[in-house]
Short mmCIF file of C-alpha atoms and ligand atoms in Angstrom, two decimals:
data_model
loop_
_atom_site.label_atom_id
_atom_site.label_comp_id
_atom_site.label_asym_id
_atom_site.label_seq_id
_atom_site.Cartn_x
_atom_site.Cartn_y
_atom_site.Cartn_z
CA PHE A 1 85.27 -41.80 75.03
CA SER A 2 82.27 -40.83 76.99
CA GLN A 3 82.17 -42.38 80.19
CA VAL A 4 86.58 -40.75 80.24
CA HIS A 5 84.35 -37.00 80.03
CA GLU A 6 81.65 -37.94 81.73
CA PHE A 7 78.93 -37.29 79.22
CA GLU A 8 75.35 -36.69 80.16
CA VAL A 9 73.43 -40.15 80.36
CA PRO A 10 71.44 -41.22 77.41
CA ASN A 11 72.65 -37.83 75.52
CA ASP A 12 74.01 -34.96 75.96
CA GLU A 13 72.93 -32.03 74.18
CA LYS A 14 76.53 -30.50 74.34
CA ALA A 15 78.33 -33.81 73.11
CA LEU A 16 75.90 -33.88 70.38
CA ASN A 17 76.14 -30.75 69.44
CA LEU A 18 79.84 -30.58 68.96
CA MET A 19 79.37 -34.38 66.79
CA ASN A 20 77.42 -31.46 64.11
CA SER A 21 78.63 -28.80 64.67
CA CYS A 22 81.91 -30.76 62.60
CA ALA A 23 79.26 -31.97 60.54
CA THR A 24 78.81 -28.84 59.24
CA ALA A 25 82.43 -28.09 59.37
CA VAL A 26 83.15 -30.66 56.49
CA LEU A 27 79.90 -30.08 54.58
CA GLU A 28 81.30 -26.64 53.73
CA GLU A 29 84.51 -27.72 53.22
CA TYR A 30 83.66 -29.87 50.56
CA PRO A 31 81.63 -28.90 47.83
CA ASP A 32 80.95 -32.71 46.77
CA ILE A 33 79.11 -33.10 49.82
CA VAL A 34 75.07 -32.78 49.88
CA PHE A 35 73.62 -34.18 52.37
CA ALA A 36 75.06 -35.09 56.75
CA TYR A 37 72.93 -37.54 58.70
CA GLY A 38 73.60 -38.78 62.59
CA PHE A 39 73.08 -38.88 66.25
CA CYS A 40 75.25 -40.67 68.82
CA ASP A 41 78.70 -41.12 67.50
CA GLU A 42 78.15 -41.34 64.18
CA TYR A 43 78.02 -39.80 60.61
CA SER A 44 77.11 -40.24 57.01
CA PHE A 45 78.50 -37.77 54.03
CA ILE A 46 76.33 -38.46 51.21
CA PHE A 47 78.57 -37.05 48.61
CA LYS A 48 76.98 -36.06 45.68
CA LYS A 49 77.19 -39.22 42.30
CA GLN A 50 79.21 -38.01 40.05
CA THR A 51 82.35 -36.57 42.19
CA LYS A 52 85.82 -37.72 41.40
CA PHE A 53 87.16 -36.90 44.91
CA TYR A 54 90.25 -37.73 45.19
CA GLN A 55 89.70 -39.77 42.06
CA ARG A 56 86.63 -41.32 43.51
CA ARG A 57 89.19 -44.07 45.34
CA GLY A 58 87.91 -45.04 48.75
CA SER A 59 90.89 -45.07 51.28
CA LYS A 60 91.61 -41.59 50.61
CA ILE A 61 88.09 -40.24 51.19
CA LEU A 62 87.31 -42.52 53.66
CA SER A 63 90.40 -40.88 55.03
CA VAL A 64 90.54 -36.59 54.55
CA ILE A 65 87.17 -37.45 55.78
CA VAL A 66 87.33 -38.84 59.46
CA SER A 67 90.24 -36.98 59.70
CA PHE A 68 89.50 -33.78 59.23
CA PHE A 69 86.13 -34.72 60.98
CA THR A 70 88.57 -35.63 64.13
CA SER A 71 90.54 -31.93 63.72
CA VAL A 72 87.68 -29.83 63.37
CA TYR A 73 86.45 -32.50 66.79
CA ALA A 74 89.17 -31.90 68.98
CA THR A 75 89.96 -27.80 67.26
CA LYS A 76 86.15 -27.78 68.95
CA TRP A 77 85.72 -29.45 72.50
CA LYS A 78 87.10 -26.58 74.08
CA ASP A 79 84.03 -24.14 72.56
CA PHE A 80 81.77 -26.62 73.97
CA PHE A 81 83.33 -28.32 76.65
CA PRO A 82 84.97 -24.91 77.75
CA HIS A 83 85.22 -26.57 81.56
CA GLN A 84 86.15 -29.89 80.23
CA ASP A 85 89.87 -31.27 78.97
CA LEU A 86 90.15 -33.79 76.29
CA ARG A 87 91.76 -36.08 78.49
CA CYS A 88 91.51 -38.69 75.99
CA PRO A 89 92.05 -38.25 71.78
CA PRO A 90 89.18 -38.60 70.22
CA SER A 91 88.94 -41.05 67.46
CA PHE A 92 86.49 -41.95 64.81
CA GLN A 93 85.52 -45.37 62.19
CA SER A 94 85.36 -44.31 58.71
CA HIS A 95 83.53 -46.86 55.76
CA ILE A 96 83.23 -45.94 52.28
CA ILE A 97 79.04 -47.42 51.44
CA CYS A 98 78.20 -46.99 47.14
CA CYS A 99 74.86 -46.73 46.64
CA ALA A 100 73.89 -47.20 43.06
CA SER A 101 69.90 -45.94 42.91
CA MET A 102 68.06 -43.12 44.75
CA GLU A 103 66.09 -46.71 46.39
CA VAL A 104 69.77 -48.04 48.44
CA LEU A 105 70.46 -44.57 49.57
CA GLN A 106 66.58 -44.21 51.24
CA VAL A 107 66.98 -47.47 52.33
CA TYR A 108 70.67 -46.77 53.57
CA LEU A 109 69.06 -43.67 55.44
CA ALA A 110 66.57 -45.57 56.89
CA TRP A 111 68.39 -47.95 58.41
CA ARG A 112 70.73 -45.80 60.15
CA GLN A 113 67.58 -43.63 61.47
CA ARG A 114 65.63 -46.56 62.99
CA ASP A 115 68.86 -47.49 64.75
CA CYS A 116 69.47 -44.03 66.39
CA HIS A 117 66.13 -44.32 67.36
CA SER A 118 65.53 -47.73 69.36
CA ARG A 119 68.94 -46.87 70.19
CA ASN A 120 67.61 -43.76 72.16
CA GLN A 121 64.32 -45.52 73.22
CA TYR A 122 66.79 -48.24 74.55
CA ASP A 123 69.50 -45.78 76.72
CA THR A 124 66.17 -43.24 77.43
CA CYS A 125 64.71 -46.79 79.95
CA PHE A 126 67.60 -48.36 79.61
CA TRP A 127 68.82 -45.39 82.51
CA LEU A 128 65.49 -44.03 83.44
CA LEU A 129 65.70 -47.41 84.81
CA VAL A 130 68.77 -46.89 85.86
CA LYS A 131 68.83 -43.19 87.70
CA CYS A 132 65.52 -45.00 90.33
CA GLY A 133 67.76 -47.27 91.93
CA ASN A 134 68.10 -50.70 89.51
CA ALA A 135 70.89 -52.53 88.96
CA GLU A 136 72.65 -52.24 85.18
CA GLY A 137 71.88 -55.73 85.01
CA GLU A 138 68.95 -55.85 86.40
CA ALA A 139 67.58 -52.63 83.51
CA GLU A 140 68.76 -54.97 81.21
CA GLU A 141 67.03 -58.00 82.03
CA ILE A 142 63.41 -55.66 82.64
CA LEU A 143 64.24 -54.37 78.48
CA LYS A 144 65.37 -57.65 77.56
CA GLY A 145 63.20 -58.78 74.78
CA THR A 146 60.95 -55.98 74.96
CA GLN A 147 59.05 -53.85 71.52
CA LYS A 148 58.77 -50.59 70.98
CA GLN A 149 55.70 -49.90 72.16
CA GLU A 150 56.16 -51.95 75.85
CA LYS A 151 59.08 -49.65 76.15
CA ASN A 152 57.29 -45.85 75.95
CA GLU A 153 54.53 -47.05 77.40
CA LEU A 154 56.97 -48.28 80.50
CA LEU A 155 58.31 -44.59 79.84
CA PHE A 156 55.18 -42.66 80.77
CA GLN A 157 53.89 -45.71 83.06
CA ARG A 158 56.86 -45.79 84.99
CA PHE A 159 57.32 -42.50 84.17
CA GLY A 160 55.47 -39.79 83.30
CA ILE A 161 57.60 -39.49 79.89
CA ASN A 162 56.22 -39.41 76.78
CA TYR A 163 58.94 -40.47 73.84
CA LYS A 164 57.44 -38.28 71.41
CA LYS A 165 58.00 -35.07 73.39
CA LEU A 166 61.40 -35.57 74.21
CA PRO A 167 63.83 -33.36 72.08
CA ASN A 168 63.97 -34.01 68.69
CA MET A 169 67.78 -34.32 68.40
CA PHE A 170 67.68 -37.22 70.51
CA ARG A 171 64.78 -39.00 68.87
CA GLN A 172 65.85 -38.57 64.83
CA GLY A 173 69.00 -37.53 64.60
CA SER A 174 70.14 -34.78 63.11
CA CYS A 175 70.63 -33.56 59.15
CA VAL A 176 72.94 -31.66 57.87
CA LEU A 177 71.76 -30.21 54.34
CA LYS A 178 72.96 -26.71 51.93
CA THR A 179 70.42 -24.77 50.20
CA GLU A 180 69.18 -24.40 47.42
CA ALA A 181 68.23 -21.59 45.31
CA SER A 182 64.07 -22.40 45.44
CA SER A 183 61.17 -18.27 44.75
CA LEU A 184 64.08 -15.89 46.54
CA ASN A 185 64.69 -12.93 44.30
CA LEU A 186 68.07 -12.84 43.31
CA PHE A 187 69.08 -10.35 46.33
CA LEU A 188 67.56 -12.47 49.04
CA LEU A 189 69.25 -15.90 47.78
CA LEU A 190 72.52 -13.88 48.10
CA VAL A 191 72.42 -13.25 50.63
CA TYR A 192 70.66 -15.88 52.56
CA ILE A 193 71.95 -19.05 50.56
CA TYR A 194 75.79 -17.72 49.62
CA VAL A 195 78.18 -16.78 52.39
CA GLU A 196 82.04 -15.82 51.44
CA GLU A 197 84.37 -18.41 51.18
CA ILE A 198 88.62 -18.54 51.01
CA VAL A 199 88.38 -21.65 48.38
CA LYS A 200 92.13 -21.47 48.49
CA TYR A 201 94.84 -19.19 48.17
CA ASN A 202 97.29 -17.28 44.70
CA ASP A 203 101.32 -17.49 44.55
CA ASN A 204 101.32 -14.69 46.09
CA ASP A 205 99.56 -15.47 48.69
CA THR A 206 96.14 -13.62 48.14
CA PRO A 207 93.23 -15.07 49.27
CA VAL A 208 90.60 -16.28 46.04
CA ILE A 209 87.32 -16.00 47.18
CA ARG A 210 84.02 -17.59 45.76
CA PRO A 211 80.87 -17.85 47.23
CA ARG A 212 80.11 -21.23 49.22
CA ARG A 213 75.99 -21.97 49.90
CA LYS A 214 75.21 -21.19 53.26
CA VAL A 215 74.92 -25.10 55.40
CA ILE A 216 71.88 -25.72 58.38
CA ILE A 217 71.14 -28.60 60.29
CA VAL A 218 67.39 -29.63 61.03
CA HIS A 219 66.00 -33.02 62.06
CA SER A 220 63.11 -35.11 61.03
CA GLU A 221 61.21 -37.61 62.11
CA ASN A 222 61.41 -39.77 58.23
CA ILE A 223 64.69 -38.71 56.87
CA ALA A 224 64.08 -41.47 54.25
CA ALA A 225 60.50 -40.52 53.18
CA ARG A 226 59.82 -38.58 50.13
CA ASN A 227 57.47 -35.88 51.98
CA PHE A 228 60.96 -34.58 54.17
CA TRP A 229 64.02 -35.80 51.20
CA ASN A 230 61.81 -34.04 47.94
CA ALA A 231 61.14 -30.72 49.79
CA GLN A 232 64.62 -30.06 50.00
CA LEU A 233 65.58 -28.81 46.57
CA TYR A 234 69.89 -28.98 46.69
CA LEU A 235 69.15 -32.33 47.89
CA LEU A 236 66.72 -33.42 44.74
CA LYS A 237 69.00 -31.61 42.23
CA GLU A 238 72.32 -33.19 43.48
CA LEU A 239 70.92 -36.80 44.65
CA GLY A 240 67.89 -37.13 42.66
CA CYS A 241 64.35 -37.80 44.58
CA PHE A 242 62.76 -40.75 46.31
CA ARG A 243 59.66 -41.83 44.51
CA GLN A 244 58.22 -43.93 46.69
CA GLU A 245 57.58 -44.56 50.12
CA MET A 246 59.93 -46.88 51.98
CA ASN A 247 58.28 -49.06 54.05
CA LYS A 248 60.59 -52.45 54.49
CA ILE A 249 64.51 -52.48 55.01
CA LYS A 250 65.38 -55.58 53.39
CA PRO A 251 68.28 -57.10 54.98
CA GLU A 252 69.77 -57.87 52.19
CA ASN A 253 70.96 -54.24 52.10
CA VAL A 254 72.07 -53.96 55.60
CA LYS A 255 74.42 -56.88 54.92
CA SER A 256 75.95 -54.77 52.40
CA PHE A 257 76.09 -51.80 53.71
CA GLN A 258 78.14 -53.88 56.13
CA PHE A 259 80.42 -55.68 53.88
CA GLU A 260 83.76 -54.77 54.56
CA ASN A 261 87.46 -55.20 52.48
CA LYS A 262 89.82 -57.42 54.55
CA LEU A 263 93.66 -57.40 53.87
CA MET A 264 95.51 -59.98 52.78
CA PRO A 265 96.56 -62.70 55.42
CA PHE A 266 100.25 -63.45 56.92
CA THR A 267 101.04 -59.88 55.51
CA TRP A 268 103.35 -56.97 56.82
CA ILE A 269 100.58 -53.70 56.51
CA VAL A 270 102.10 -50.52 56.06
CA VAL A 271 100.02 -47.93 56.63
CA ARG A 272 101.31 -45.07 55.51
CA ILE A 273 99.72 -41.33 56.52
CA ASP A 274 100.83 -38.33 55.03
CA GLY A 275 99.82 -34.41 55.84
CA CYS A 276 96.73 -32.98 53.15
CA HIS A 277 97.90 -29.19 52.40
CA PHE A 278 100.69 -29.48 54.37
CA HIS A 279 102.55 -26.33 52.15
CA ARG A 280 99.77 -24.38 53.47
CA PHE A 281 100.03 -25.66 56.68
CA SER A 282 103.59 -24.85 56.73
CA GLU A 283 103.95 -21.25 56.54
CA VAL A 284 100.03 -20.61 58.11
CA HIS A 285 102.23 -21.55 60.72
CA GLN A 286 105.78 -20.27 60.46
CA PHE A 287 107.57 -23.72 60.30
CA GLU A 288 111.55 -22.89 59.36
CA LYS A 289 112.50 -24.13 56.10
CA PRO A 290 113.72 -26.65 55.26
CA ASN A 291 112.78 -28.51 58.07
CA ASP A 292 111.63 -27.50 61.09
CA GLU A 293 112.86 -29.47 64.46
CA GLN A 294 109.67 -28.59 67.24
CA ALA A 295 107.16 -30.00 63.58
CA LEU A 296 109.11 -32.94 62.80
CA ASN A 297 109.26 -33.84 67.24
CA LEU A 298 105.35 -33.28 66.84
CA MET A 299 105.02 -36.01 64.81
CA ASN A 300 107.40 -37.53 66.79
CA SER A 301 105.38 -37.61 69.42
CA CYS A 302 102.15 -38.61 67.90
CA ALA A 303 103.50 -41.50 65.64
CA VAL A 304 105.18 -43.07 69.10
CA ALA A 305 101.36 -42.18 71.25
CA VAL A 306 99.78 -44.42 67.97
CA ALA A 307 102.24 -47.43 68.44
CA GLU A 308 101.83 -46.85 72.35
CA GLU A 309 98.08 -47.75 71.55
CA LEU A 310 97.36 -49.41 68.72
CA ASN A 311 100.08 -52.88 69.68
CA ASP A 312 100.61 -54.42 66.75
CA VAL A 313 102.35 -50.71 65.09
CA VAL A 314 105.70 -52.93 65.47
CA PHE A 315 107.44 -49.77 63.14
CA ALA A 316 106.94 -46.52 61.75
CA TYR A 317 108.75 -44.47 59.59
CA GLY A 318 108.81 -41.35 59.21
CA VAL A 319 109.69 -37.82 57.01
CA SER A 320 108.12 -34.12 56.79
CA ASP A 321 104.75 -34.45 56.44
CA GLU A 322 104.26 -37.92 56.55
CA TYR A 323 104.00 -41.48 58.29
CA SER A 324 104.32 -45.51 58.18
CA PHE A 325 102.64 -47.35 60.46
CA VAL A 326 104.01 -51.29 60.59
CA LEU A 327 102.40 -53.02 61.62
CA LYS A 328 103.34 -57.46 62.73
CA LYS A 329 102.00 -60.10 60.04
CA ASP A 330 99.64 -61.80 62.16
CA SER A 331 97.63 -58.55 63.26
CA GLU A 332 94.19 -59.53 63.64
CA LEU A 333 93.65 -55.66 64.61
CA TYR A 334 89.77 -55.18 63.54
CA GLN A 335 89.78 -58.79 61.36
CA ARG A 336 92.52 -56.74 59.79
CA ARG A 337 89.20 -55.14 57.89
CA ALA A 338 91.64 -52.15 56.12
CA SER A 339 88.84 -49.51 56.13
CA ASP A 340 88.76 -49.54 60.63
CA ILE A 341 93.13 -49.75 60.46
CA VAL A 342 93.49 -46.68 57.87
CA SER A 343 90.92 -44.91 59.74
CA ALA A 344 91.32 -45.69 63.05
CA LEU A 345 95.23 -45.12 62.55
CA VAL A 346 95.01 -41.21 60.73
CA SER A 347 91.32 -40.14 62.78
CA LEU A 348 94.03 -40.88 66.02
CA PHE A 349 97.32 -39.42 65.24
CA THR A 350 95.00 -36.30 64.07
CA SER A 351 93.46 -35.93 67.22
CA ILE A 352 97.14 -36.41 69.13
CA TYR A 353 98.46 -33.83 66.23
CA VAL A 354 95.28 -31.16 67.95
CA MET A 355 96.29 -32.22 71.49
CA ARG A 356 99.72 -31.96 71.48
CA TRP A 357 100.32 -29.06 69.45
CA LYS A 358 100.55 -26.84 72.04
CA GLU A 359 103.86 -28.87 74.22
CA PHE A 360 105.56 -28.13 70.83
CA PHE A 361 104.41 -24.77 69.26
CA PRO A 362 103.10 -23.10 72.69
CA GLN A 363 103.40 -18.96 71.28
CA LYS A 364 101.32 -20.51 68.19
CA ASP A 365 97.74 -20.74 67.72
CA LEU A 366 96.52 -23.34 65.28
CA LYS A 367 95.44 -21.46 62.30
CA TYR A 368 94.17 -24.29 60.17
CA LEU A 369 92.97 -27.43 60.38
CA PRO A 370 95.94 -30.30 60.59
CA TYR A 371 94.38 -33.21 58.53
CA PHE A 372 95.88 -36.52 56.66
CA ASP A 373 95.41 -38.78 54.66
CA GLY A 374 96.20 -42.49 54.91
CA ARG A 375 96.55 -45.91 52.56
CA ALA A 376 96.95 -49.56 53.65
CA VAL A 377 99.23 -51.72 51.90
CA CYS A 378 99.98 -55.10 52.13
CA TYR A 379 103.88 -56.72 51.76
CA PRO A 380 104.35 -60.28 52.22
CA SER A 381 107.89 -60.57 52.82
CA SER A 382 109.85 -59.17 54.56
CA THR A 383 112.24 -57.78 51.62
CA ILE A 384 109.84 -56.80 49.94
CA LEU A 385 108.92 -54.78 53.95
CA ARG A 386 112.59 -53.77 53.31
CA ASP A 387 112.31 -52.19 49.92
CA TYR A 388 109.09 -50.69 50.89
CA LEU A 389 111.26 -48.27 53.89
CA ALA A 390 114.70 -47.95 51.56
CA TRP A 391 112.55 -45.91 48.76
CA ARG A 392 110.83 -43.38 51.52
CA GLN A 393 114.23 -42.78 52.77
CA VAL A 394 115.62 -42.44 50.03
CA ASP A 395 112.91 -39.98 48.86
CA CYS A 396 114.09 -38.46 52.19
CA HIS A 397 117.66 -37.51 51.58
CA ILE A 398 116.15 -36.50 48.00
CA ASN A 399 113.85 -34.53 48.98
CA ASN A 400 115.48 -32.76 52.39
CA GLN A 401 119.11 -32.53 50.54
CA TYR A 402 117.32 -30.15 47.84
CA ASN A 403 115.39 -28.62 50.17
CA THR A 404 118.57 -27.44 51.88
CA CYS A 405 120.14 -26.52 48.95
CA PHE A 406 117.14 -24.87 47.04
CA TRP A 407 116.79 -23.14 51.12
CA MET A 408 119.93 -21.34 51.11
CA LEU A 409 119.81 -20.39 47.72
CA VAL A 410 116.75 -18.91 48.64
CA LYS A 411 117.61 -17.87 52.00
CA SER A 412 121.43 -15.63 50.28
CA GLY A 413 119.10 -13.94 48.18
CA LYS A 414 118.51 -15.85 44.90
CA ARG A 415 114.72 -16.01 43.78
CA LYS A 416 112.53 -18.96 43.76
CA ILE A 417 112.86 -19.67 39.66
CA GLU A 418 116.21 -19.02 39.90
CA ALA A 419 117.25 -21.24 42.59
CA GLN A 420 114.80 -24.05 40.82
CA SER A 421 117.19 -23.66 37.66
CA TYR A 422 120.27 -23.94 39.36
CA LEU A 423 119.84 -26.88 40.57
CA LYS A 424 118.29 -28.92 38.06
CA GLY A 425 119.56 -32.07 36.83
CA THR A 426 122.12 -31.99 39.87
CA GLN A 427 122.89 -35.09 41.33
CA THR A 428 124.03 -35.52 44.90
CA LYS A 429 127.55 -35.10 44.76
CA GLU A 430 127.71 -32.19 43.39
CA LYS A 431 125.17 -30.34 45.33
CA ASN A 432 127.14 -31.48 48.74
CA GLU A 433 129.77 -29.62 46.74
CA LEU A 434 127.41 -26.31 46.38
CA LEU A 435 126.68 -26.39 49.97
CA ILE A 436 130.41 -27.26 50.67
CA ARG A 437 131.25 -24.39 48.92
CA GLN A 438 128.65 -22.02 49.04
CA PHE A 439 127.59 -21.67 52.42
CA GLY A 440 130.63 -24.34 54.41
CA ILE A 441 128.19 -26.53 54.92
CA ALA A 442 129.43 -30.14 55.34
CA TYR A 443 126.13 -32.16 54.67
CA ASP A 444 126.75 -35.06 56.04
CA THR A 445 126.53 -32.98 60.19
CA LEU A 446 123.60 -31.94 59.62
CA PRO A 447 120.97 -33.34 61.84
CA VAL A 448 120.39 -36.91 61.35
CA MET A 449 116.94 -36.57 61.83
CA PHE A 450 116.66 -34.42 59.08
CA ARG A 451 118.80 -36.25 56.90
CA LEU A 452 117.30 -39.37 57.48
CA GLY A 453 113.86 -39.11 58.42
CA SER A 454 112.98 -40.99 62.30
CA SER A 455 112.02 -44.58 63.18
CA ILE A 456 110.07 -45.50 65.45
CA PHE A 457 110.55 -49.40 67.27
CA GLN A 458 109.96 -50.95 70.54
CA ASP A 459 113.59 -51.28 72.28
CA GLU A 460 113.40 -54.80 73.84
CA VAL A 461 117.52 -54.55 75.40
CA THR A 462 116.12 -51.24 77.62
CA SER A 463 112.37 -52.91 78.40
CA LEU A 464 114.78 -56.78 79.89
CA SER A 465 117.34 -53.91 81.24
CA LEU A 466 114.83 -51.71 82.88
CA SER A 467 113.18 -55.37 84.99
CA LEU A 468 117.35 -57.09 85.23
CA SER A 469 117.59 -54.24 87.36
CA LEU A 470 114.26 -53.90 89.33
CA PRO A 471 114.62 -55.82 92.87
CA PRO A 472 114.29 -59.65 92.06
CA SER A 473 111.90 -59.47 95.57
CA PRO A 474 109.70 -58.14 97.60
CA PRO A 475 108.27 -55.93 95.67
CA PRO A 476 107.46 -57.26 92.76
CA PRO A 477 108.58 -55.63 89.73
CA PRO A 478 106.45 -54.14 87.75
CA PRO A 479 105.73 -56.45 84.03
CA PRO A 480 108.32 -54.73 81.76
CA HIS A 481 107.07 -51.77 80.73
CA PRO A 482 108.31 -51.61 76.87
CA ASN A 483 109.39 -47.93 75.79
CA ARG A 484 109.93 -46.41 73.32
CA HIS A 485 112.00 -44.69 70.76
CA SER A 486 112.49 -41.90 67.38
P1 GTP B 501 99.25 -32.97 49.81
O1 GTP B 501 100.18 -34.09 50.93
O2 GTP B 501 98.84 -34.08 48.22
O3 GTP B 501 97.98 -32.28 49.90
O4 GTP B 501 100.25 -31.82 49.63
P2 GTP B 501 101.15 -31.00 50.20
O5 GTP B 501 100.94 -29.43 50.75
O6 GTP B 501 100.91 -31.23 52.26
O7 GTP B 501 102.14 -31.49 50.15
P3 GTP B 501 103.29 -32.75 50.22
O8 GTP B 501 103.35 -34.03 51.27
O9 GTP B 501 104.42 -32.97 48.96
O10 GTP B 501 104.58 -32.29 51.31
C1 GTP B 501 105.08 -32.26 51.98
C2 GTP B 501 104.88 -30.30 52.67
O11 GTP B 501 104.81 -30.73 53.68
C3 GTP B 501 106.46 -30.33 51.97
O12 GTP B 501 106.81 -29.83 51.00
C4 GTP B 501 106.30 -29.32 53.08
O13 GTP B 501 105.30 -27.42 52.00
C5 GTP B 501 105.59 -28.77 53.80
N1 GTP B 501 106.79 -29.28 55.36
C6 GTP B 501 106.47 -30.18 55.97
N2 GTP B 501 108.07 -30.90 56.99
C7 GTP B 501 108.07 -29.37 56.54
C8 GTP B 501 108.97 -28.06 57.62
O14 GTP B 501 109.99 -29.15 58.45
N3 GTP B 501 109.12 -27.19 57.36
C9 GTP B 501 108.75 -26.55 56.68
N4 GTP B 501 109.45 -24.90 56.79
N5 GTP B 501 108.42 -27.26 55.00
C10 GTP B 501 107.06 -28.35 56.25
MG1 MG B 502 101.47 -33.65 52.39
#
């Protein structure tokens, strides 16, 4: 991604500022996140210990945060790179790490900052060597096995650079913090620490406004040090203090941070993603009711792109704001690590949704961030997989039939509450009769995409006939390109 977009090496200030801006947006959006630390292409978000965010369901948490982050990244790209288009979708992976105590959290932060430091120091040396004429292989050879001190000396002696004088953001990474009341008086407190935000909308669409804490970015030499951490009142209050200085990052701790759950082998993996707050999203963008053809086409187009990118997706089924992706039974995608699979897929889908929005809605600006949650479930047999898909399709049918009746009634002058009670307890047959009788609509003639959802799969027949219809020789036929249909 950084090569395609020609990021400056070893650090691209604009790219890092974009990452920081996304992290700031995450902290502003989610009150339970108190602290974030990031460098290069990664960010860690720390939730309050007692958070009830999505009932602490890991998959929801990691997918929502990564999707929201990606959505901000793709949306804000133009602010940071006004003269460069996004040429490929940015996509991030995420994991959940539980720290049982403040000491473990301290080790985690020290570990991430150590990585930031060693990576940046290496990259700084590497790119300076390359810029002064060494081949990349030569630069690697020169740096092989060198210690911190040797790299600093190399920088100073060969390039006259004092590593410590390089920008803090590059060397130390960035911390995103929420501010806390200290000894400031109440007036200053309200002005400085709080900014107002719309937290939700009432039923009559009036915004509910509450004060929100101001979020700031700081850089620090040692984020795991007591003097940094314990000086932040908000961190002390919400997470606790660091009692001792940390002097060693134990390998067993690092191992526990890297532990990953794997999905059962030889089972169908289904990743289902679902739009977050799409009720509101569709209102804000004035989607047609009950079905907006362009909105569905956009969902389908993103799903096709995901299936093209991830070859292990053998089938996908989508309806409304959700899509289920079926991975082949023997898939080894990310070694079947659940977090990687869910987060990468949801993140990719999100950025494609943002990037393609204008193609499908040329007249509408994105006014509200689209983002999705995701989960992965394993199905051991094709019968159970078929049951799953049938369940999603039945859901599509029931919802669509209900919504068609509901919106026809509302459009014909009924209040929403009246339409609801009118339809209460009605069966499929009665709803079909209602549509015919009152509105002259034969349900079965409505667009199939609305009634039955959309399926995506590789069309082997088309790819075979395509390759057969090409001239045998010369020129040699290109390898058959699988077409995907939705
Ligand atoms: P969460 O998924 O829990 O965050 O809530 P949600 O608001 O996304 O609702 P849910 O996923 O249960 O349902 C999807 C919602 O998206 C529907 O209830 C609709 O309000 C909206 N939606 C999806 N597709 C369309 C569409 O084509 N037209 C319109 N008007 N609305 C749509
Ligand atoms: Mg939804």
